[in-house]
Amino acid sequence: MNITQTKDIRAANRWRLYKQVLHHYPISRAKLATVTGLNKATVSAIVKEWMDIGLLVETERESTASGRKPILLMPQLNAGHILAIEIDVTSVRLVMTTLSAETVLLREDFPITESHFTSVYKQLIHAIDSLLMQEPASPYGLVGIGVAIHGIVDLSGLIRFVPRLGWRNVDLKVLLRERYHVPVFVDTDGNLAARAEYSMSEIEQHKPYQSLAVVNIGDSISAGLIVNGSVLRGHHGFANAIGHQTIKFDETRQCFCGRYGCWEQYCTDSAILAQANEKLETPVNSIRQLVDRIRHQDPAAEEILSKFIYYLAIGITNMVFWYDCEAIAVSSELLSALPYEFPNLLQKVVLPITHSEHIYLSTLGQYGAILGAANDVQEHFFQEITDFPCNG
């Protein structure tokens, strides 16, 4: 085995161990050896390396049934900060988290009032600068920025197309990296929501799905597919642009992408609200208001819901046939507010041959994409740290 391979194995082992600490702290060295399969000497060496760079600390001793008091370990989550951004088609959300990628310290939101990229970018850097001025002091500071885009992003992180905003070939990754001098990661909301969903299944089930798809429904529709722990991106990186599959061939209204009959024309939040306001006597301004009408059994609102479920089932059925994956998670504000309608959706989804696909409502809801963006930064930071030859 050459030196490079040895370093790769050491780096992988360090990150594997630290992930266990992140998800199961406080935890003992003995428990880490058991769950990672590493021998005790290797665990002790890796723990020392993490402690030497200030990312792991020992906690007070805890009594056990045998009377021994093992030393427990905790991650130093406040040693640095992560900035995660979600750029939707009507608004932008920013959160600053600890290194856990989950504990939110600061947040800021603003609406997109002018869709031109220059205008949104000016608002974005103003919001970022505002958060950085409030950032608590820490040894590592801001370790990276993750961005979720409701559009099409290629393999290099270039934003190729955001239909609703009219953006084409926008290199936000380079702009933010040159301004803030930290690693920047840009991906689609579908891919990032899928990564977050996969991470949750890994933590909760200890044996994540081998293939998991997520369909993310907001003011756009995108998907993400995880196969054996990695995102399936396609040749150019566009494999997740599922919102522009054609599901109604006789549609005469044009989609924002320029085509007709796209899934996004029937199942996005904005499409649902537009349909509702064509039928309801009193207009609604949000999904929450529409949900209230449905709960009060407004016939027009119930009809809107029925059509939404019908078209959603068509799109999910297509995903089942295309991906043949183990599970599909659905993220939708409307269905999350009305979970008792989910069985109705499942009844309309056509499953091929095995009928074994697990289709379920995501518990991450509207936070899946931004959590995935934070996870991207977290993983890169800890893997880069593990690449340093801390103790040789």
XYZ file of C-alpha atoms in Angstrom:
392
model
C 0.000 0.000 0.000
C 1.448 3.405 -0.948
C 1.561 6.488 1.276
C -1.399 8.162 -0.414
C -3.613 5.152 0.221
C -2.517 5.030 3.865
C -3.368 8.710 4.336
C -6.749 8.185 2.688
C -7.555 5.350 5.078
C -6.459 7.394 8.076
C -8.554 10.350 6.908
C -11.586 8.114 6.356
C -11.199 6.579 9.812
C -10.913 9.993 11.481
C -14.061 11.266 9.797
C -15.948 8.025 10.505
C -15.102 8.307 14.185
C -15.941 11.990 14.419
C -19.333 11.405 12.779
C -20.160 8.966 15.557
C -19.237 11.593 18.141
C -21.366 14.197 16.336
C -24.439 11.988 16.273
C -24.122 10.122 19.577
C -22.280 12.330 22.056
C -21.398 12.067 24.881
C -19.686 8.796 24.002
C -16.807 6.783 25.392
C -13.705 5.566 23.584
C -14.820 1.982 24.172
C -18.192 2.660 22.546
C -16.458 4.332 19.590
C -14.302 1.248 19.102
C -17.413 -0.929 19.095
C -19.494 1.111 16.646
C -16.652 1.939 14.226
C -14.926 -1.457 14.310
C -11.568 0.253 14.925
C -9.243 -1.170 17.570
C -8.863 0.677 20.856
C -5.335 1.896 20.114
C -6.470 3.445 16.808
C -9.464 5.077 18.499
C -7.265 6.557 21.221
C -4.808 7.922 18.648
C -7.566 9.506 16.561
C -9.268 10.980 19.639
C -5.973 12.599 20.640
C -5.601 14.113 17.163
C -9.079 15.649 17.342
C -8.394 16.970 20.838
C -5.053 18.452 19.757
C -6.772 20.615 17.121
C -9.501 21.723 19.522
C -12.473 19.863 18.018
C -13.007 17.255 20.713
C -13.051 17.511 24.504
C -13.398 15.151 27.431
C -16.363 15.494 29.742
C -16.980 14.613 33.366
C -16.812 10.960 34.274
C -20.003 8.942 34.438
C -20.575 5.953 36.689
C -21.371 2.582 35.112
C -22.957 -0.574 36.511
C -19.502 -2.076 37.095
C -18.406 0.926 39.105
C -15.912 2.128 36.509
C -16.155 5.692 35.296
C -15.310 5.980 31.599
C -14.291 9.351 30.206
C -16.878 10.587 27.737
C -16.161 12.678 24.664
C -17.964 15.720 23.261
C -17.472 17.629 20.008
C -16.493 21.285 20.230
C -19.394 22.483 18.134
C -18.804 26.172 18.845
C -15.255 25.997 17.453
C -16.500 27.285 14.106
C -19.582 28.276 12.147
C -21.376 27.280 8.955
C -23.421 29.585 6.718
C -26.226 27.885 4.769
C -28.328 29.698 2.162
C -31.433 28.664 0.264
C -32.346 30.711 -2.801
C -35.937 29.911 -3.717
C -37.800 31.632 -6.542
C -39.654 34.065 -4.267
C -37.397 34.387 -1.212
C -33.946 33.790 0.237
C -33.237 32.190 3.612
C -29.909 32.315 5.465
C -28.887 30.524 8.658
C -25.640 30.441 10.580
C -25.123 27.213 12.515
C -22.523 25.654 14.755
C -20.355 22.855 13.384
C -23.260 20.510 14.130
C -24.917 21.920 10.958
C -28.173 21.820 12.938
C -28.023 24.277 15.830
C -29.029 27.644 14.360
C -27.317 30.672 15.918
C -28.472 33.403 13.548
C -30.908 33.661 10.658
C -32.152 36.158 8.128
C -34.761 36.046 5.353
C -35.674 38.428 2.569
C -38.164 38.333 -0.324
C -37.053 38.423 -3.948
C -38.717 41.562 -5.248
C -36.560 41.978 -8.373
C -35.593 38.726 -10.077
C -32.484 39.980 -11.888
C -29.383 38.297 -10.455
C -27.517 41.536 -9.739
C -30.360 42.774 -7.545
C -30.672 39.511 -5.617
C -26.883 39.274 -5.203
C -26.705 42.747 -3.669
C -29.390 41.788 -1.165
C -27.637 38.497 -0.488
C -24.216 39.920 0.345
C -25.864 42.584 2.503
C -27.597 39.798 4.466
C -24.390 37.743 4.719
C -22.385 40.751 5.909
C -25.056 41.441 8.520
C -24.826 37.878 9.866
C -21.024 37.919 9.888
C -21.047 41.114 11.957
C -23.067 39.193 14.571
C -20.979 36.004 14.363
C -19.628 34.914 17.780
C -15.858 34.635 18.144
C -14.502 31.117 17.601
C -11.147 29.421 16.839
C -12.043 28.423 13.279
C -14.527 31.188 12.428
C -16.637 30.770 9.309
C -15.585 27.419 7.815
C -17.665 27.537 4.637
C -20.838 28.529 2.807
C -23.393 26.104 1.385
C -26.026 27.266 -1.108
C -29.210 25.489 -2.193
C -30.588 26.660 -5.553
C -34.104 25.987 -6.851
C -32.889 25.520 -10.401
C -30.344 23.594 -12.470
C -26.727 23.397 -11.282
C -24.001 21.599 -13.236
C -21.202 19.405 -11.902
C -18.880 22.383 -11.346
C -21.414 24.252 -9.201
C -22.320 26.712 -11.956
C -25.991 27.768 -11.865
C -27.021 26.921 -15.411
C -30.697 27.857 -15.323
C -33.328 29.044 -12.851
C -36.500 29.178 -14.964
C -38.637 31.267 -12.617
C -35.918 33.900 -12.127
C -34.512 33.849 -15.637
C -30.950 33.214 -14.404
C -28.516 31.547 -16.806
C -24.853 30.614 -16.294
C -24.432 32.367 -12.936
C -21.207 31.568 -11.071
C -22.350 32.407 -7.542
C -19.824 29.919 -6.170
C -16.839 31.918 -7.407
C -18.374 35.270 -6.434
C -18.929 34.198 -2.819
C -15.585 32.419 -2.540
C -13.665 35.473 -3.752
C -15.570 37.803 -1.442
C -15.509 35.743 1.770
C -12.383 33.579 1.255
C -13.951 30.337 2.467
C -14.972 27.147 0.631
C -18.347 27.539 -1.124
C -20.631 24.730 -2.271
C -23.596 25.236 -4.605
C -26.099 22.515 -5.436
C -29.776 22.084 -6.214
C -32.344 21.975 -3.439
C -33.354 18.462 -4.518
C -29.851 17.023 -4.224
C -29.302 18.713 -0.877
C -32.676 17.646 0.521
C -31.823 14.086 -0.527
C -28.456 14.271 1.243
C -30.131 15.538 4.412
C -32.788 12.812 4.238
C -30.114 10.157 3.700
C -28.108 11.430 6.674
C -31.203 11.250 8.852
C -31.897 7.666 7.803
C -28.254 6.827 8.492
C -28.536 8.192 12.023
C -31.984 6.842 12.873
C -31.832 3.462 11.150
C -28.083 2.781 11.432
C -28.502 1.148 8.020
C -29.480 3.805 5.472
C -31.383 3.097 2.285
C -29.184 1.849 -0.548
C -31.186 4.005 -2.958
C -33.295 6.933 -1.782
C -35.087 9.596 -3.814
C -36.503 12.860 -2.480
C -39.011 15.029 -4.303
C -38.859 18.579 -2.976
C -42.016 20.642 -3.574
C -42.085 24.393 -2.984
C -42.317 27.176 -5.541
C -40.409 24.781 -7.784
C -40.091 20.998 -7.906
C -36.801 19.162 -7.885
C -35.599 15.717 -6.923
C -32.469 14.121 -5.570
C -31.391 10.499 -5.781
C -28.879 8.868 -3.459
C -27.357 5.552 -4.572
C -24.946 3.789 -2.207
C -24.354 7.019 -0.303
C -23.647 9.238 -3.332
C -25.844 11.681 -5.247
C -26.712 10.539 -8.762
C -26.128 13.676 -10.842
C -26.153 12.537 -14.458
C -23.667 13.358 -17.219
C -24.014 17.160 -16.881
C -25.410 17.289 -13.340
C -29.025 17.839 -14.414
C -30.494 14.501 -13.300
C -32.680 16.176 -10.655
C -34.640 18.612 -12.885
C -37.709 16.447 -12.533
C -40.108 19.371 -12.203
C -39.968 19.787 -15.972
C -41.125 16.318 -16.920
C -44.228 16.553 -19.101
C -47.280 15.129 -17.367
C -50.044 16.777 -19.445
C -49.522 16.745 -23.190
C -52.509 18.894 -24.161
C -51.548 21.854 -21.949
C -51.805 25.210 -23.766
C -50.232 27.371 -21.032
C -46.480 27.731 -21.241
C -44.171 26.825 -18.359
C -41.440 29.241 -17.252
C -38.927 26.904 -18.891
C -40.596 27.479 -22.286
C -42.221 24.050 -22.572
C -45.813 22.944 -21.944
C -47.415 20.602 -19.429
C -44.503 20.498 -16.956
C -45.076 19.007 -13.486
C -44.267 22.388 -11.940
C -47.347 23.894 -13.623
C -49.656 21.813 -11.409
C -47.941 20.912 -8.138
C -45.742 23.805 -6.966
C -47.018 25.956 -4.110
C -47.365 28.974 -6.389
C -49.273 26.935 -9.000
C -51.641 25.604 -6.334
C -52.313 29.100 -5.005
C -52.899 30.429 -8.520
C -55.402 27.640 -9.184
C -57.089 28.279 -5.843
C -57.481 31.976 -6.507
C -59.207 31.238 -9.804
C -61.887 29.287 -7.938
C -62.156 30.638 -4.385
C -64.465 33.553 -3.632
C -61.917 35.056 -1.240
C -58.262 34.891 -2.402
C -55.595 33.103 -0.351
C -52.016 34.299 -0.026
C -50.331 31.220 1.406
C -50.525 27.447 1.610
C -51.430 27.863 5.272
C -54.542 29.840 4.340
C -55.494 27.234 1.737
C -55.073 24.489 4.325
C -57.459 26.354 6.604
C -60.081 26.380 3.822
C -59.590 22.665 3.245
C -60.006 21.919 6.936
C -63.261 23.858 6.874
C -64.343 21.664 3.942
C -64.604 24.450 1.384
C -65.637 22.557 -1.807
C -63.459 24.680 -4.110
C -60.422 24.224 -1.829
C -61.035 20.483 -1.650
C -61.149 20.338 -5.441
C -57.768 22.084 -5.631
C -56.335 19.520 -3.204
C -57.781 16.630 -5.222
C -56.161 17.889 -8.441
C -52.861 18.451 -6.651
C -52.840 14.856 -5.396
C -53.804 13.549 -8.853
C -50.933 15.304 -10.636
C -48.482 14.612 -7.815
C -49.252 10.889 -8.094
C -48.485 10.957 -11.831
C -45.061 12.502 -11.228
C -44.194 10.154 -8.371
C -45.286 7.142 -10.427
C -42.832 8.258 -13.111
C -40.101 8.465 -10.467
C -40.892 4.941 -9.336
C -40.476 3.591 -12.881
C -37.380 5.670 -13.656
C -35.416 5.214 -10.466
C -36.627 1.853 -9.097
C -35.251 2.975 -5.742
C -35.808 1.553 -2.300
C -37.629 4.591 -0.917
C -39.046 7.955 -1.988
C -39.456 10.801 0.504
C -41.945 13.545 -0.359
C -41.420 17.058 0.992
C -44.534 19.238 0.667
C -45.898 21.969 2.922
C -49.456 21.142 1.845
C -49.194 17.436 2.625
C -47.241 18.049 5.830
C -50.165 20.161 7.044
C -52.653 17.476 5.952
C -50.832 14.167 6.606
C -54.109 12.228 6.644
C -54.314 12.878 2.885
C -51.058 10.996 2.235
C -52.716 7.545 1.992
C -54.956 9.012 -0.714
C -51.827 9.936 -2.676
C -50.360 6.459 -2.235
C -53.515 4.848 -3.574
C -53.085 6.789 -6.816
C -49.406 5.952 -7.285
C -48.890 3.006 -9.631
C -46.154 0.694 -8.333
C -44.478 -1.727 -10.760
C -43.996 -5.452 -10.188
C -42.726 -5.620 -6.616
C -44.919 -3.037 -4.852
C -42.023 -2.743 -2.391
C -41.084 0.921 -2.716
C -41.402 2.803 0.567
C -43.009 6.183 -0.176
C -43.259 8.443 2.830
C -43.697 12.053 3.937
C -40.388 13.658 4.886
C -40.155 14.967 8.436
C -37.560 17.564 7.357
C -40.218 19.534 5.488
C -39.099 22.901 4.151
C -35.751 22.668 5.982
C -34.339 19.707 4.051
C -32.471 21.702 1.397
C -30.867 24.238 3.735
C -29.908 21.476 6.175
C -28.298 19.622 3.279
C -26.378 22.777 2.341
C -25.045 23.024 5.901
C -24.159 19.315 5.857
C -22.091 19.840 2.686
C -19.955 22.444 4.440
C -19.688 20.358 7.613
C -18.500 17.259 5.794
C -15.932 19.176 3.741
C -14.553 20.933 6.817
C -14.070 17.779 8.849
C -12.668 15.806 5.917
C -10.183 18.568 5.119
C -9.125 18.631 8.749
C -8.635 14.859 8.646
C -6.347 15.259 5.644
C -3.813 17.045 7.859
C -1.176 14.656 9.168
C -1.817 15.471 12.828
C 0.644 13.072 14.596
C 2.437 11.921 11.479
